[in-house]
């Protein structure tokens, strides 16, 4: 997410440690809306080896809404198998159409069931929760939205319960998915294990106590080289990956023509990368560095959510601070030793 700031005062932080400070978050206006989506039974699809299809469906939410809603900056959180985005209420009709079309396209092109919903911010507040936003800027090129207040968690639960949900639209419908791609191979762990770490507050506990825990976890993770970044500093390797090409071409108007173009483009990038050559202003190796530098492997969405490359001692330390003396949830999953982008 990049571009001009939102037309309301939202703090922007350049240190990820500052996302633990709740004073850096600003409430969204009452007349805004939340657009949500997630893949039903995504775990089963991933176990079947269809992780790229799942990722494409989730990323498609952000891509389609960005293309159709001409807003300078759209706060969003991408969760791998889904996403949530905040928009001014005047985009409600457009967002409803986009989400419905995306649901139809996901079912037809990716063979996945995508839940979609549109929830007013005012409904979140009437339920006793809030949606507050902070912008984190890892580099000059991008900013990412962080959410607090419990509102996005409540909204996701409402969607999964079938409330505020939207149906699909006519067969063959598809929103504008220009820019949607998935061309990276899995990346192997370098320190020990790729870890998905989620720290969420237990309802009723003081936000300052939870913020202190989040800050402690961030400090511990920061002790790792490169702050436990799951990608190498020089970026992910460029390789030929046919599944990504197939899914990306499904998002284009002319699937067969797009598949050929993407294949040729991928081959060209591989050659340029191997020889360290530039084509105009594009340099593959510089681009890979930018991918690594701007990767959103750390986020705060009503809780700390990170995908990390951690050594075993740090994993053990994280587990120790998630003991019973803390009144909140600290969940750690040790994944297979690879990150699936």
mmCIF file of C-alpha atoms in Angstrom, residues 63-340:
data_model
loop_
_atom_site.group_PDB
_atom_site.id
_atom_site.type_symbol
_atom_site.label_atom_id
_atom_site.label_comp_id
_atom_site.label_asym_id
_atom_site.label_seq_id
_atom_site.Cartn_x
_atom_site.Cartn_y
_atom_site.Cartn_z
ATOM 1 C CA UNK A 63 -6.029 -6.211 -5.885
ATOM 2 C CA UNK A 64 -9.649 -5.991 -7.071
ATOM 3 C CA UNK A 65 -10.724 -3.435 -4.480
ATOM 4 C CA UNK A 66 -7.654 -1.291 -5.220
ATOM 5 C CA UNK A 67 -8.363 -1.373 -8.957
ATOM 6 C CA UNK A 68 -12.050 -0.523 -8.683
ATOM 7 C CA UNK A 69 -12.067 1.952 -5.778
ATOM 8 C CA UNK A 70 -10.119 5.035 -6.864
ATOM 9 C CA UNK A 71 -8.889 5.861 -3.376
ATOM 10 C CA UNK A 72 -5.379 7.117 -2.652
ATOM 11 C CA UNK A 73 -4.603 4.673 0.163
ATOM 12 C CA UNK A 74 -6.699 1.684 1.226
ATOM 13 C CA UNK A 75 -5.890 0.284 4.687
ATOM 14 C CA UNK A 76 -5.856 -3.505 4.409
ATOM 15 C CA UNK A 77 -4.512 -6.665 6.015
ATOM 16 C CA UNK A 78 -3.688 -9.721 3.897
ATOM 17 C CA UNK A 79 -3.825 -13.022 5.743
ATOM 18 C CA UNK A 80 -2.768 -15.525 3.094
ATOM 19 C CA UNK A 81 -6.195 -17.155 2.729
ATOM 20 C CA UNK A 82 -8.166 -13.922 2.893
ATOM 21 C CA UNK A 83 -8.021 -10.205 3.505
ATOM 22 C CA UNK A 84 -9.795 -7.283 5.127
ATOM 23 C CA UNK A 85 -9.853 -3.735 3.777
ATOM 24 C CA UNK A 86 -11.333 -0.441 4.992
ATOM 25 C CA UNK A 87 -12.990 2.021 2.622
ATOM 26 C CA UNK A 88 -15.094 5.188 2.811
ATOM 27 C CA UNK A 89 -18.812 4.393 2.760
ATOM 28 C CA UNK A 90 -19.294 5.955 -0.681
ATOM 29 C CA UNK A 91 -17.581 2.881 -2.144
ATOM 30 C CA UNK A 92 -20.113 0.453 -0.625
ATOM 31 C CA UNK A 93 -21.926 -0.259 -3.906
ATOM 32 C CA UNK A 94 -18.683 -0.746 -5.831
ATOM 33 C CA UNK A 95 -17.151 -2.922 -3.116
ATOM 34 C CA UNK A 96 -20.288 -5.086 -2.986
ATOM 35 C CA UNK A 97 -20.110 -5.709 -6.743
ATOM 36 C CA UNK A 98 -16.356 -6.363 -6.668
ATOM 37 C CA UNK A 99 -16.609 -8.889 -3.824
ATOM 38 C CA UNK A 100 -19.506 -10.708 -5.488
ATOM 39 C CA UNK A 101 -17.635 -10.935 -8.786
ATOM 40 C CA UNK A 102 -14.497 -12.084 -7.001
ATOM 41 C CA UNK A 103 -16.432 -14.845 -5.263
ATOM 42 C CA UNK A 104 -17.724 -16.094 -8.619
ATOM 43 C CA UNK A 105 -14.273 -15.911 -10.267
ATOM 44 C CA UNK A 106 -12.611 -17.728 -7.355
ATOM 45 C CA UNK A 107 -15.100 -20.578 -7.626
ATOM 46 C CA UNK A 108 -14.835 -20.873 -11.404
ATOM 47 C CA UNK A 109 -11.113 -20.246 -11.969
ATOM 48 C CA UNK A 110 -9.519 -21.485 -8.736
ATOM 49 C CA UNK A 111 -12.134 -24.040 -7.602
ATOM 50 C CA UNK A 112 -12.282 -22.477 -4.155
ATOM 51 C CA UNK A 113 -15.211 -21.279 -2.051
ATOM 52 C CA UNK A 114 -14.627 -17.661 -1.064
ATOM 53 C CA UNK A 115 -16.700 -16.100 1.716
ATOM 54 C CA UNK A 116 -17.213 -12.355 1.257
ATOM 55 C CA UNK A 117 -18.868 -9.749 3.459
ATOM 56 C CA UNK A 118 -19.354 -6.005 3.792
ATOM 57 C CA UNK A 119 -19.698 -4.599 7.330
ATOM 58 C CA UNK A 120 -20.263 -0.941 8.343
ATOM 59 C CA UNK A 121 -17.837 0.464 10.922
ATOM 60 C CA UNK A 122 -20.828 1.769 12.863
ATOM 61 C CA UNK A 123 -22.064 -1.829 13.250
ATOM 62 C CA UNK A 124 -18.688 -2.773 14.724
ATOM 63 C CA UNK A 125 -18.922 0.022 17.283
ATOM 64 C CA UNK A 126 -22.509 -0.835 18.194
ATOM 65 C CA UNK A 127 -21.240 -4.318 19.055
ATOM 66 C CA UNK A 128 -18.769 -2.780 21.506
ATOM 67 C CA UNK A 129 -15.599 -2.941 19.410
ATOM 68 C CA UNK A 130 -13.546 -0.449 17.415
ATOM 69 C CA UNK A 131 -11.406 -0.264 14.280
ATOM 70 C CA UNK A 132 -8.298 1.817 14.811
ATOM 71 C CA UNK A 133 -5.492 2.167 12.273
ATOM 72 C CA UNK A 134 -1.773 2.901 12.341
ATOM 73 C CA UNK A 135 0.472 3.049 9.266
ATOM 74 C CA UNK A 136 3.819 1.234 9.380
ATOM 75 C CA UNK A 137 6.420 2.340 6.823
ATOM 76 C CA UNK A 138 9.212 -0.270 6.403
ATOM 77 C CA UNK A 139 10.768 1.797 3.587
ATOM 78 C CA UNK A 140 10.116 4.929 1.579
ATOM 79 C CA UNK A 141 8.349 2.842 -1.069
ATOM 80 C CA UNK A 142 5.452 1.378 0.931
ATOM 81 C CA UNK A 143 3.259 1.686 4.006
ATOM 82 C CA UNK A 144 1.177 -1.060 5.616
ATOM 83 C CA UNK A 145 -1.909 -0.672 7.771
ATOM 84 C CA UNK A 146 -2.005 -2.078 11.310
ATOM 85 C CA UNK A 147 -5.390 -2.561 13.026
ATOM 86 C CA UNK A 148 -6.406 -2.543 16.692
ATOM 87 C CA UNK A 149 -9.603 -2.250 18.725
ATOM 88 C CA UNK A 150 -10.974 -5.772 18.276
ATOM 89 C CA UNK A 151 -13.180 -4.721 15.367
ATOM 90 C CA UNK A 152 -11.520 -6.713 12.588
ATOM 91 C CA UNK A 153 -11.581 -9.875 14.713
ATOM 92 C CA UNK A 154 -15.283 -9.365 15.462
ATOM 93 C CA UNK A 155 -16.021 -8.666 11.796
ATOM 94 C CA UNK A 156 -14.278 -11.852 10.674
ATOM 95 C CA UNK A 157 -16.275 -13.872 13.207
ATOM 96 C CA UNK A 158 -19.514 -12.341 11.892
ATOM 97 C CA UNK A 159 -18.590 -13.269 8.337
ATOM 98 C CA UNK A 160 -17.796 -16.862 9.287
ATOM 99 C CA UNK A 161 -21.151 -17.017 11.098
ATOM 100 C CA UNK A 162 -22.920 -16.010 7.879
ATOM 101 C CA UNK A 163 -23.828 -12.448 8.865
ATOM 102 C CA UNK A 164 -23.340 -9.505 6.455
ATOM 103 C CA UNK A 165 -22.316 -12.012 3.771
ATOM 104 C CA UNK A 166 -22.692 -11.464 0.037
ATOM 105 C CA UNK A 167 -23.561 -13.943 -2.677
ATOM 106 C CA UNK A 168 -21.893 -14.424 -6.019
ATOM 107 C CA UNK A 169 -22.973 -12.858 -9.283
ATOM 108 C CA UNK A 170 -23.520 -14.034 -12.881
ATOM 109 C CA UNK A 171 -21.389 -16.893 -14.188
ATOM 110 C CA UNK A 172 -18.282 -15.652 -15.961
ATOM 111 C CA UNK A 173 -18.108 -12.477 -13.886
ATOM 112 C CA UNK A 174 -14.671 -11.253 -12.902
ATOM 113 C CA UNK A 175 -13.444 -7.993 -11.358
ATOM 114 C CA UNK A 176 -10.396 -6.116 -12.645
ATOM 115 C CA UNK A 177 -7.447 -8.171 -11.337
ATOM 116 C CA UNK A 178 -4.696 -6.285 -13.149
ATOM 117 C CA UNK A 179 -1.453 -6.626 -11.213
ATOM 118 C CA UNK A 180 -2.345 -9.894 -9.480
ATOM 119 C CA UNK A 181 0.537 -12.366 -9.696
ATOM 120 C CA UNK A 182 2.212 -15.194 -7.787
ATOM 121 C CA UNK A 183 5.581 -15.991 -9.370
ATOM 122 C CA UNK A 184 7.779 -16.987 -6.423
ATOM 123 C CA UNK A 185 8.954 -20.442 -5.379
ATOM 124 C CA UNK A 186 8.916 -21.607 -1.731
ATOM 125 C CA UNK A 187 11.867 -20.249 0.259
ATOM 126 C CA UNK A 188 13.795 -22.509 2.622
ATOM 127 C CA UNK A 189 14.502 -21.627 6.251
ATOM 128 C CA UNK A 190 18.077 -20.516 6.886
ATOM 129 C CA UNK A 191 18.200 -20.339 10.690
ATOM 130 C CA UNK A 192 16.103 -23.332 11.715
ATOM 131 C CA UNK A 193 12.353 -23.188 11.151
ATOM 132 C CA UNK A 194 9.777 -21.011 9.464
ATOM 133 C CA UNK A 195 7.417 -20.059 12.286
ATOM 134 C CA UNK A 196 3.936 -18.544 12.180
ATOM 135 C CA UNK A 197 3.565 -16.614 15.410
ATOM 136 C CA UNK A 198 0.260 -15.152 16.605
ATOM 137 C CA UNK A 199 -0.174 -13.229 19.863
ATOM 138 C CA UNK A 200 -3.759 -12.216 20.647
ATOM 139 C CA UNK A 201 -5.251 -10.659 23.814
ATOM 140 C CA UNK A 202 -7.704 -12.509 26.011
ATOM 141 C CA UNK A 203 -10.887 -10.478 26.338
ATOM 142 C CA UNK A 204 -11.043 -8.326 29.452
ATOM 143 C CA UNK A 205 -7.334 -7.745 30.015
ATOM 144 C CA UNK A 206 -5.791 -4.301 30.016
ATOM 145 C CA UNK A 207 -4.402 -3.135 26.702
ATOM 146 C CA UNK A 208 -1.222 -1.836 28.333
ATOM 147 C CA UNK A 209 -0.410 -5.295 29.703
ATOM 148 C CA UNK A 210 -0.937 -6.787 26.278
ATOM 149 C CA UNK A 211 1.143 -4.043 24.653
ATOM 150 C CA UNK A 212 3.981 -4.845 27.053
ATOM 151 C CA UNK A 213 3.866 -8.507 26.007
ATOM 152 C CA UNK A 214 3.861 -7.603 22.324
ATOM 153 C CA UNK A 215 6.851 -5.329 22.868
ATOM 154 C CA UNK A 216 8.658 -8.154 24.683
ATOM 155 C CA UNK A 217 8.017 -10.585 21.818
ATOM 156 C CA UNK A 218 9.190 -8.021 19.245
ATOM 157 C CA UNK A 219 12.409 -7.403 21.196
ATOM 158 C CA UNK A 220 13.114 -11.122 21.450
ATOM 159 C CA UNK A 221 12.534 -11.671 17.721
ATOM 160 C CA UNK A 222 14.699 -8.646 16.903
ATOM 161 C CA UNK A 223 17.651 -10.405 18.538
ATOM 162 C CA UNK A 224 17.822 -12.688 15.516
ATOM 163 C CA UNK A 225 19.938 -11.737 12.514
ATOM 164 C CA UNK A 226 17.951 -9.566 10.060
ATOM 165 C CA UNK A 227 15.149 -9.473 12.665
ATOM 166 C CA UNK A 228 14.158 -13.047 11.712
ATOM 167 C CA UNK A 229 13.152 -11.961 8.204
ATOM 168 C CA UNK A 230 11.959 -15.091 6.348
ATOM 169 C CA UNK A 231 13.470 -13.878 3.060
ATOM 170 C CA UNK A 232 17.207 -13.488 2.424
ATOM 171 C CA UNK A 233 18.479 -9.916 2.169
ATOM 172 C CA UNK A 234 19.055 -10.303 -1.575
ATOM 173 C CA UNK A 235 15.454 -11.422 -2.034
ATOM 174 C CA UNK A 236 13.750 -14.636 -3.176
ATOM 175 C CA UNK A 237 15.292 -16.601 -6.044
ATOM 176 C CA UNK A 238 13.854 -16.199 -9.527
ATOM 177 C CA UNK A 239 12.824 -19.570 -10.949
ATOM 178 C CA UNK A 240 10.348 -21.059 -13.397
ATOM 179 C CA UNK A 241 7.150 -21.946 -11.539
ATOM 180 C CA UNK A 242 4.276 -23.111 -13.719
ATOM 181 C CA UNK A 243 1.508 -23.117 -11.088
ATOM 182 C CA UNK A 244 1.931 -19.406 -10.498
ATOM 183 C CA UNK A 245 1.757 -18.732 -14.249
ATOM 184 C CA UNK A 246 -1.420 -20.777 -14.622
ATOM 185 C CA UNK A 247 -3.202 -18.978 -11.794
ATOM 186 C CA UNK A 248 -2.025 -15.545 -12.898
ATOM 187 C CA UNK A 249 -3.197 -16.102 -16.465
ATOM 188 C CA UNK A 250 -6.634 -17.077 -15.107
ATOM 189 C CA UNK A 251 -6.942 -13.515 -13.824
ATOM 190 C CA UNK A 252 -6.423 -12.031 -17.307
ATOM 191 C CA UNK A 253 -8.981 -11.374 -20.039
ATOM 192 C CA UNK A 254 -7.434 -13.694 -22.650
ATOM 193 C CA UNK A 255 -6.159 -16.654 -20.652
ATOM 194 C CA UNK A 256 -4.159 -18.416 -23.386
ATOM 195 C CA UNK A 257 -2.515 -15.237 -24.677
ATOM 196 C CA UNK A 258 -1.762 -14.113 -21.141
ATOM 197 C CA UNK A 259 -0.195 -17.472 -20.276
ATOM 198 C CA UNK A 260 2.202 -17.216 -23.225
ATOM 199 C CA UNK A 261 3.109 -13.617 -22.395
ATOM 200 C CA UNK A 262 3.727 -14.392 -18.704
ATOM 201 C CA UNK A 263 5.846 -17.423 -19.615
ATOM 202 C CA UNK A 264 8.033 -15.375 -21.969
ATOM 203 C CA UNK A 265 8.271 -12.565 -19.435
ATOM 204 C CA UNK A 266 9.345 -15.025 -16.734
ATOM 205 C CA UNK A 267 12.033 -16.538 -18.955
ATOM 206 C CA UNK A 268 13.343 -13.052 -19.776
ATOM 207 C CA UNK A 269 13.533 -12.107 -16.083
ATOM 208 C CA UNK A 270 15.394 -15.347 -15.275
ATOM 209 C CA UNK A 271 17.978 -14.605 -17.984
ATOM 210 C CA UNK A 272 18.401 -10.987 -16.836
ATOM 211 C CA UNK A 273 18.791 -12.156 -13.241
ATOM 212 C CA UNK A 274 21.371 -14.828 -14.022
ATOM 213 C CA UNK A 275 23.463 -12.379 -16.089
ATOM 214 C CA UNK A 276 22.773 -9.393 -13.799
ATOM 215 C CA UNK A 277 21.621 -7.318 -16.749
ATOM 216 C CA UNK A 278 19.128 -4.447 -16.786
ATOM 217 C CA UNK A 279 16.300 -3.828 -19.208
ATOM 218 C CA UNK A 280 15.607 -0.110 -19.183
ATOM 219 C CA UNK A 281 15.142 0.849 -15.529
ATOM 220 C CA UNK A 282 14.365 -2.738 -14.468
ATOM 221 C CA UNK A 283 17.066 -4.814 -12.780
ATOM 222 C CA UNK A 284 15.957 -8.193 -11.470
ATOM 223 C CA UNK A 285 18.457 -8.368 -8.619
ATOM 224 C CA UNK A 286 17.577 -4.870 -7.423
ATOM 225 C CA UNK A 287 13.895 -5.796 -7.666
ATOM 226 C CA UNK A 288 14.464 -8.903 -5.517
ATOM 227 C CA UNK A 289 16.135 -6.762 -2.849
ATOM 228 C CA UNK A 290 13.120 -4.437 -2.861
ATOM 229 C CA UNK A 291 10.777 -7.421 -2.482
ATOM 230 C CA UNK A 292 12.674 -8.518 0.621
ATOM 231 C CA UNK A 293 12.922 -5.005 2.067
ATOM 232 C CA UNK A 294 9.190 -4.326 1.640
ATOM 233 C CA UNK A 295 7.845 -7.757 2.596
ATOM 234 C CA UNK A 296 4.981 -7.552 5.112
ATOM 235 C CA UNK A 297 6.135 -10.518 7.200
ATOM 236 C CA UNK A 298 5.163 -8.638 10.381
ATOM 237 C CA UNK A 299 1.752 -7.128 11.034
ATOM 238 C CA UNK A 300 -0.617 -6.136 13.808
ATOM 239 C CA UNK A 301 -4.279 -6.955 13.192
ATOM 240 C CA UNK A 302 -5.964 -7.050 16.624
ATOM 241 C CA UNK A 303 -2.906 -9.034 17.599
ATOM 242 C CA UNK A 304 0.691 -9.603 16.601
ATOM 243 C CA UNK A 305 0.991 -11.833 13.523
ATOM 244 C CA UNK A 306 4.406 -12.680 12.079
ATOM 245 C CA UNK A 307 5.998 -15.220 9.754
ATOM 246 C CA UNK A 308 9.598 -15.645 10.844
ATOM 247 C CA UNK A 309 12.785 -17.608 10.251
ATOM 248 C CA UNK A 310 13.876 -18.491 13.793
ATOM 249 C CA UNK A 311 16.619 -20.489 15.459
ATOM 250 C CA UNK A 312 15.587 -23.159 17.958
ATOM 251 C CA UNK A 313 16.817 -21.181 21.041
ATOM 252 C CA UNK A 314 14.596 -18.230 20.115
ATOM 253 C CA UNK A 315 11.628 -20.538 19.489
ATOM 254 C CA UNK A 316 12.159 -22.029 22.954
ATOM 255 C CA UNK A 317 12.327 -18.546 24.495
ATOM 256 C CA UNK A 318 9.078 -17.556 22.790
ATOM 257 C CA UNK A 319 7.343 -20.640 24.116
ATOM 258 C CA UNK A 320 8.554 -19.874 27.630
ATOM 259 C CA UNK A 321 6.977 -16.409 27.700
ATOM 260 C CA UNK A 322 3.684 -17.888 26.521
ATOM 261 C CA UNK A 323 3.273 -19.762 29.797
ATOM 262 C CA UNK A 324 0.334 -19.666 32.200
ATOM 263 C CA UNK A 325 1.582 -16.550 34.002
ATOM 264 C CA UNK A 326 0.328 -14.550 31.035
ATOM 265 C CA UNK A 327 -3.407 -14.024 30.618
ATOM 266 C CA UNK A 328 -3.427 -14.078 26.844
ATOM 267 C CA UNK A 329 -2.936 -16.453 23.975
ATOM 268 C CA UNK A 330 0.490 -17.040 22.477
ATOM 269 C CA UNK A 331 0.295 -19.540 19.659
ATOM 270 C CA UNK A 332 3.319 -20.815 17.772
ATOM 271 C CA UNK A 333 3.196 -23.224 14.861
ATOM 272 C CA UNK A 334 6.421 -24.768 13.630
ATOM 273 C CA UNK A 335 5.804 -25.143 9.902
ATOM 274 C CA UNK A 336 7.774 -27.215 7.459
ATOM 275 C CA UNK A 337 11.146 -25.589 6.865
ATOM 276 C CA UNK A 338 9.979 -23.425 4.030
ATOM 277 C CA UNK A 339 7.921 -20.303 3.460
ATOM 278 C CA UNK A 340 5.216 -20.491 0.799
#
